[in-house]
Coordinates of C-alpha atoms in Angstrom, one line a residue:
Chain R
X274 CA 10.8 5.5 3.3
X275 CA 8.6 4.4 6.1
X276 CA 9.6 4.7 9.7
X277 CA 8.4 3.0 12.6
X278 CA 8.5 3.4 16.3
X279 CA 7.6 1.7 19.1
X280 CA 7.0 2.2 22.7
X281 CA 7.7 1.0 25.2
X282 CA 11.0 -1.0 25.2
X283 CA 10.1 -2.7 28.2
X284 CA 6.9 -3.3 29.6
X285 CA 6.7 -5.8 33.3
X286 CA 3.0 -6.4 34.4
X287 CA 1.7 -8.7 36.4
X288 CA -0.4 -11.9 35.6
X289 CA -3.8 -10.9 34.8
X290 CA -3.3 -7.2 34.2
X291 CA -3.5 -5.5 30.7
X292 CA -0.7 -4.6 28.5
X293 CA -0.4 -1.9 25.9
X294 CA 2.0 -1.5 23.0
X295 CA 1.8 1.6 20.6
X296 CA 3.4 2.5 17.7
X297 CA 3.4 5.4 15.3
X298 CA 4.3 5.3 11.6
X299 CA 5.2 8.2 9.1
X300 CA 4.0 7.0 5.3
X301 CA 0.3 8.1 5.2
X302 CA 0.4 5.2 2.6
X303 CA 0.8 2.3 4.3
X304 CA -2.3 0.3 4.7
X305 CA -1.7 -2.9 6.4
X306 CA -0.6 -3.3 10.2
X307 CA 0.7 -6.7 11.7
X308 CA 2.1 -7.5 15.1
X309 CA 4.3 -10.4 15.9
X310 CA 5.5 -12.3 18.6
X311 CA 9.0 -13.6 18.8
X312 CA 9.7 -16.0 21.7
X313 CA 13.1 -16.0 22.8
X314 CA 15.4 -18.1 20.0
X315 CA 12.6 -18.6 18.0
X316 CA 10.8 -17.0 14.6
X317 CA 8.5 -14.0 14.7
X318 CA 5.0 -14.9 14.5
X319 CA 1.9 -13.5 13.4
X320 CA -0.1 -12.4 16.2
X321 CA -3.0 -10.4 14.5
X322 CA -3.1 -7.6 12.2
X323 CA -5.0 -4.5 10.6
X324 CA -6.0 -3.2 7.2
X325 CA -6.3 0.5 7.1
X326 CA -10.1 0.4 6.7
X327 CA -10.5 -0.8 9.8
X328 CA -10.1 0.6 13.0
X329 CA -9.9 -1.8 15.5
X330 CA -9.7 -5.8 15.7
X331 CA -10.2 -8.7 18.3
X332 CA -9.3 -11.9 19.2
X333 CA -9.9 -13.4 22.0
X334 CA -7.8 -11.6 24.2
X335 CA -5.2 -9.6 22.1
X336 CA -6.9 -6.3 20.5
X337 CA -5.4 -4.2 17.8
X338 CA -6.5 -0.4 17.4
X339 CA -5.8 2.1 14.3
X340 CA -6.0 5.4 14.1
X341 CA -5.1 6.9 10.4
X342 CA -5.4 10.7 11.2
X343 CA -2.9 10.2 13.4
X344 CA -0.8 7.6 12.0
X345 CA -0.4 5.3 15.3
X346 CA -1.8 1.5 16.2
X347 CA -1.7 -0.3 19.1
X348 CA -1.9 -3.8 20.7
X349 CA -3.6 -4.3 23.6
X350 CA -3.3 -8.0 26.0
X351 CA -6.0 -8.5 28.7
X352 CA -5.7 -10.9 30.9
X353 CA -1.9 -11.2 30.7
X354 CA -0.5 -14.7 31.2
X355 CA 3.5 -16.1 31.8
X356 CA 3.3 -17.4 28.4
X357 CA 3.0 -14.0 26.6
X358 CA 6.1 -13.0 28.1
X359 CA 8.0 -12.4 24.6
X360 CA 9.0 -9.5 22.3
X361 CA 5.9 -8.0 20.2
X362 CA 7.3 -6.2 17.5
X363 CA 4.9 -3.8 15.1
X364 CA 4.8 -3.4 11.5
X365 CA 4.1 -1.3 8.5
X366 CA 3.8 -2.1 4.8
X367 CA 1.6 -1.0 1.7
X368 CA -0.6 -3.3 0.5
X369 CA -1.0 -3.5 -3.3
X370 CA -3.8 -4.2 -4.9
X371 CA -4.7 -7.8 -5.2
X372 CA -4.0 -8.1 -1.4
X373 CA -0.4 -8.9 -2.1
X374 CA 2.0 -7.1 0.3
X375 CA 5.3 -5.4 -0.2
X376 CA 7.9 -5.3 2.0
X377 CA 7.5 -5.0 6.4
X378 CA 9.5 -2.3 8.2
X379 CA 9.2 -3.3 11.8
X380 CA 9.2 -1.3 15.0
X381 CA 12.5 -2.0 17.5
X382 CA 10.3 -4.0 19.6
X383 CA 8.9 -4.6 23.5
X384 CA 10.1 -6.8 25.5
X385 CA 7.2 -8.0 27.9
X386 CA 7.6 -10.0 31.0
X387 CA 4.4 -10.9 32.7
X388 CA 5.4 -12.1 36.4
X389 CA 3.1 -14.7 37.9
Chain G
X149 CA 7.1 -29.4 9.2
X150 CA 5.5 -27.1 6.5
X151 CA 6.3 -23.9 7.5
X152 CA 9.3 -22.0 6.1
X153 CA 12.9 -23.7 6.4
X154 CA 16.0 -22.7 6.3
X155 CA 19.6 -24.1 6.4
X156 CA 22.1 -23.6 8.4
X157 CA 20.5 -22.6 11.5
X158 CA 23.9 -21.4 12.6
X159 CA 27.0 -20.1 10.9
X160 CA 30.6 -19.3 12.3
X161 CA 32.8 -18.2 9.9
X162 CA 36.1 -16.0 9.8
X163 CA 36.1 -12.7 8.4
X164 CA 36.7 -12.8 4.8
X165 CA 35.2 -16.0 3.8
X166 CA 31.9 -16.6 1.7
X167 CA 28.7 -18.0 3.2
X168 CA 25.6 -18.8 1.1
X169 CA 22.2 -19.6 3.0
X170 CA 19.5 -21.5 1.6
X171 CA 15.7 -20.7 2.0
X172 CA 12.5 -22.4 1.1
X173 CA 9.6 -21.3 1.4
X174 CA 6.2 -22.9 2.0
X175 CA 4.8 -24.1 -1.2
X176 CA 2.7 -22.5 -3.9
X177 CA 3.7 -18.9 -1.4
X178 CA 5.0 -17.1 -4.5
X179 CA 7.0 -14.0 -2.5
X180 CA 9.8 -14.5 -0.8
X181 CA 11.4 -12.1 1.2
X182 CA 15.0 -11.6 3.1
X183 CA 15.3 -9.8 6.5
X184 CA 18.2 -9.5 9.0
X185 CA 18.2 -8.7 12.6
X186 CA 20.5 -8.1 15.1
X187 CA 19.8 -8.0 18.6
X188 CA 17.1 -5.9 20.5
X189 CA 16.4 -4.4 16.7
X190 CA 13.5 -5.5 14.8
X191 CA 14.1 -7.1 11.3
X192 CA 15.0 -5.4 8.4
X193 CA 14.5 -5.5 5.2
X194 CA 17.1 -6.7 2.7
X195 CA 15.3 -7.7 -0.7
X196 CA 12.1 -9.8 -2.3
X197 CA 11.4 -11.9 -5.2
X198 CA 8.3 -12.2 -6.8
X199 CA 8.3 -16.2 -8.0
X200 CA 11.7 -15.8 -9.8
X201 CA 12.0 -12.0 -10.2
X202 CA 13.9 -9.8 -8.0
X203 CA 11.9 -6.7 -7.5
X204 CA 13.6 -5.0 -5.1
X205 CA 16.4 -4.4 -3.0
X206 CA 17.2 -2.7 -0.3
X207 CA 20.5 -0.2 0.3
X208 CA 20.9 -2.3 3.0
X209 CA 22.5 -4.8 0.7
X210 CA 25.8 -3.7 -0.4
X211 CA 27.4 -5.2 -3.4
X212 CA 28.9 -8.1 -1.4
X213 CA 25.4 -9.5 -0.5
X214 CA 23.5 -11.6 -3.5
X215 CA 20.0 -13.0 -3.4
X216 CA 18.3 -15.3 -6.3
X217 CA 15.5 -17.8 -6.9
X218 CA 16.6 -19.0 -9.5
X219 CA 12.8 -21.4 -10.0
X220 CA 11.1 -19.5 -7.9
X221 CA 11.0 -21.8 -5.3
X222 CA 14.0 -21.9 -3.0
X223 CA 16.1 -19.2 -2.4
X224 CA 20.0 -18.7 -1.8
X225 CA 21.8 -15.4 0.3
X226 CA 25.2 -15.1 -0.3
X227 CA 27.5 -13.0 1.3
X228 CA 31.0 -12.4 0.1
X229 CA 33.8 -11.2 1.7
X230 CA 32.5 -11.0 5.1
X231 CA 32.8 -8.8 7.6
X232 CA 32.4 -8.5 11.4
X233 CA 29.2 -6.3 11.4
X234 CA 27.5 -9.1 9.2
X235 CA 26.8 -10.9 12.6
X236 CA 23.3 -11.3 12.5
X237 CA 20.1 -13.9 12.0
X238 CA 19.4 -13.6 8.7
X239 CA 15.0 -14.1 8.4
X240 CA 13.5 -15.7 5.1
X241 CA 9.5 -14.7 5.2
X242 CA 7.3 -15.8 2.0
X243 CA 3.6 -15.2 1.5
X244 CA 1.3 -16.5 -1.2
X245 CA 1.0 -13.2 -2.7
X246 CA -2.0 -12.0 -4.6
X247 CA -4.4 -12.2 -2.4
X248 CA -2.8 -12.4 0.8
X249 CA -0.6 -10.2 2.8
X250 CA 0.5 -12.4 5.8
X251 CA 4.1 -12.9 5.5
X252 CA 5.5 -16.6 7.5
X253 CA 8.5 -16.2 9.1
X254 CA 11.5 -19.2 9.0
X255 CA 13.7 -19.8 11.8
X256 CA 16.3 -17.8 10.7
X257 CA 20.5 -18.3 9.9
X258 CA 22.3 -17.0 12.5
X259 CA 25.8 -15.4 11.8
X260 CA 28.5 -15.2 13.2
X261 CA 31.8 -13.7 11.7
X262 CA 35.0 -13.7 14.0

């Protein structure tokens, strides 16, 4: 089955600085890549995500990058604010056609905390 | 609220006992999946339905767990027999299906056995 890790476990930046999350995956079939944030207490929540035939993704200022060859993706944060102080977790799954996704296997997760 | 719900949000119960949980999830989203986390892990996967159908399960879910949708609306976890490492949240995700791959998280059952 799929396996995902992610690094780091921990990432502390300061407010306004960049943050970068990568993770690696090991089924060459999985197509479809989403992030989410989970607030303290609260649901996980969809951030942004990637389809396999694409290799990188914005918006605003949370970026997602792909590489296929060699099976890792990452989420980048510019402009870091207190607010995004949360844990990102990263995900795997096959999409099947029709668009209709199977089942997630998540990453461990980061825990950032951007100081003012 | 039209997100995903779920009922209880919290659970204490002793080891042994039954517990069922109760998801719905948002309307006309035709999968409907189960997850459980503990903490500092990301969720797991336990099982999905596709509108009534269960299609898959993971080994995760020993025989003491049971899942159903019995309209394919709502959906009920039960867990029998519980035991200490059950402690977890317990996530219920859906997505609309064909067509769409986002999958909306609820706010979870958290549980506790003691």
């Amino acid at each position: 089955g799929e396996n995902v890790e992610q690094h780091p476990s921990t990432l502390s930046v300061q407010e306004g600085d960049s943050a970068v999350i990568k993770c690696t995956y090991s089924d060459s079939a999985s197509n479809y890549f989403p992030w989410y944030k989970q607030e303290l207490g609260k649901r996980p929540q969809l951030i942004i995500d990637i389809r396999s035939n694409v290799g990188e993704k914005k918006d605003q200022r949370i970026a997602v990058t792909l590489n296929k060859t060699a099976k890792h993706f990452s989420l980048h944060i510019t402009e870091t604010q207190p607010e995004d102080s949360a844990v990102y977790f990263c995900a795997a799954s096959l999409s099947l056609s029709g668009g209709s996704n199977y089942k997630l296997t998540f990453g461990k997760g980061t825990l950032l905390t951007v100081n003012p | 609220d039209t997100g995903v719900s779920q009922d209880p949000r919290h659970k204490i119960t002793k080891r042994g006992q039954n517990v069922t949980f109760r998801c719905d999830p948002i309307s006309e989203h035709n999968r409907l999946y189960w997850y459980r986390q503990t903490l500092g892990q990301g969720p797991e996967f336990l099982t999905y339905f596709q509108n009534e159908a269960q299609l898959e399960k993971s080994r995760l879910l020993s025989d003491r767990f049971s899942a159903e949708r019995p309209k394919g609306s709502f959906s009920t976890l039960e867990i029998q027999r519980t035991e200490q490492g059950d402690s977890a949240m317990y996530l219920c995700a859906s997505s609309l299906g064909t067509g769409s791959t986002e999958q909306y998280f609820g706010p979870g059952t958290r549980l506790t056995v003691t």
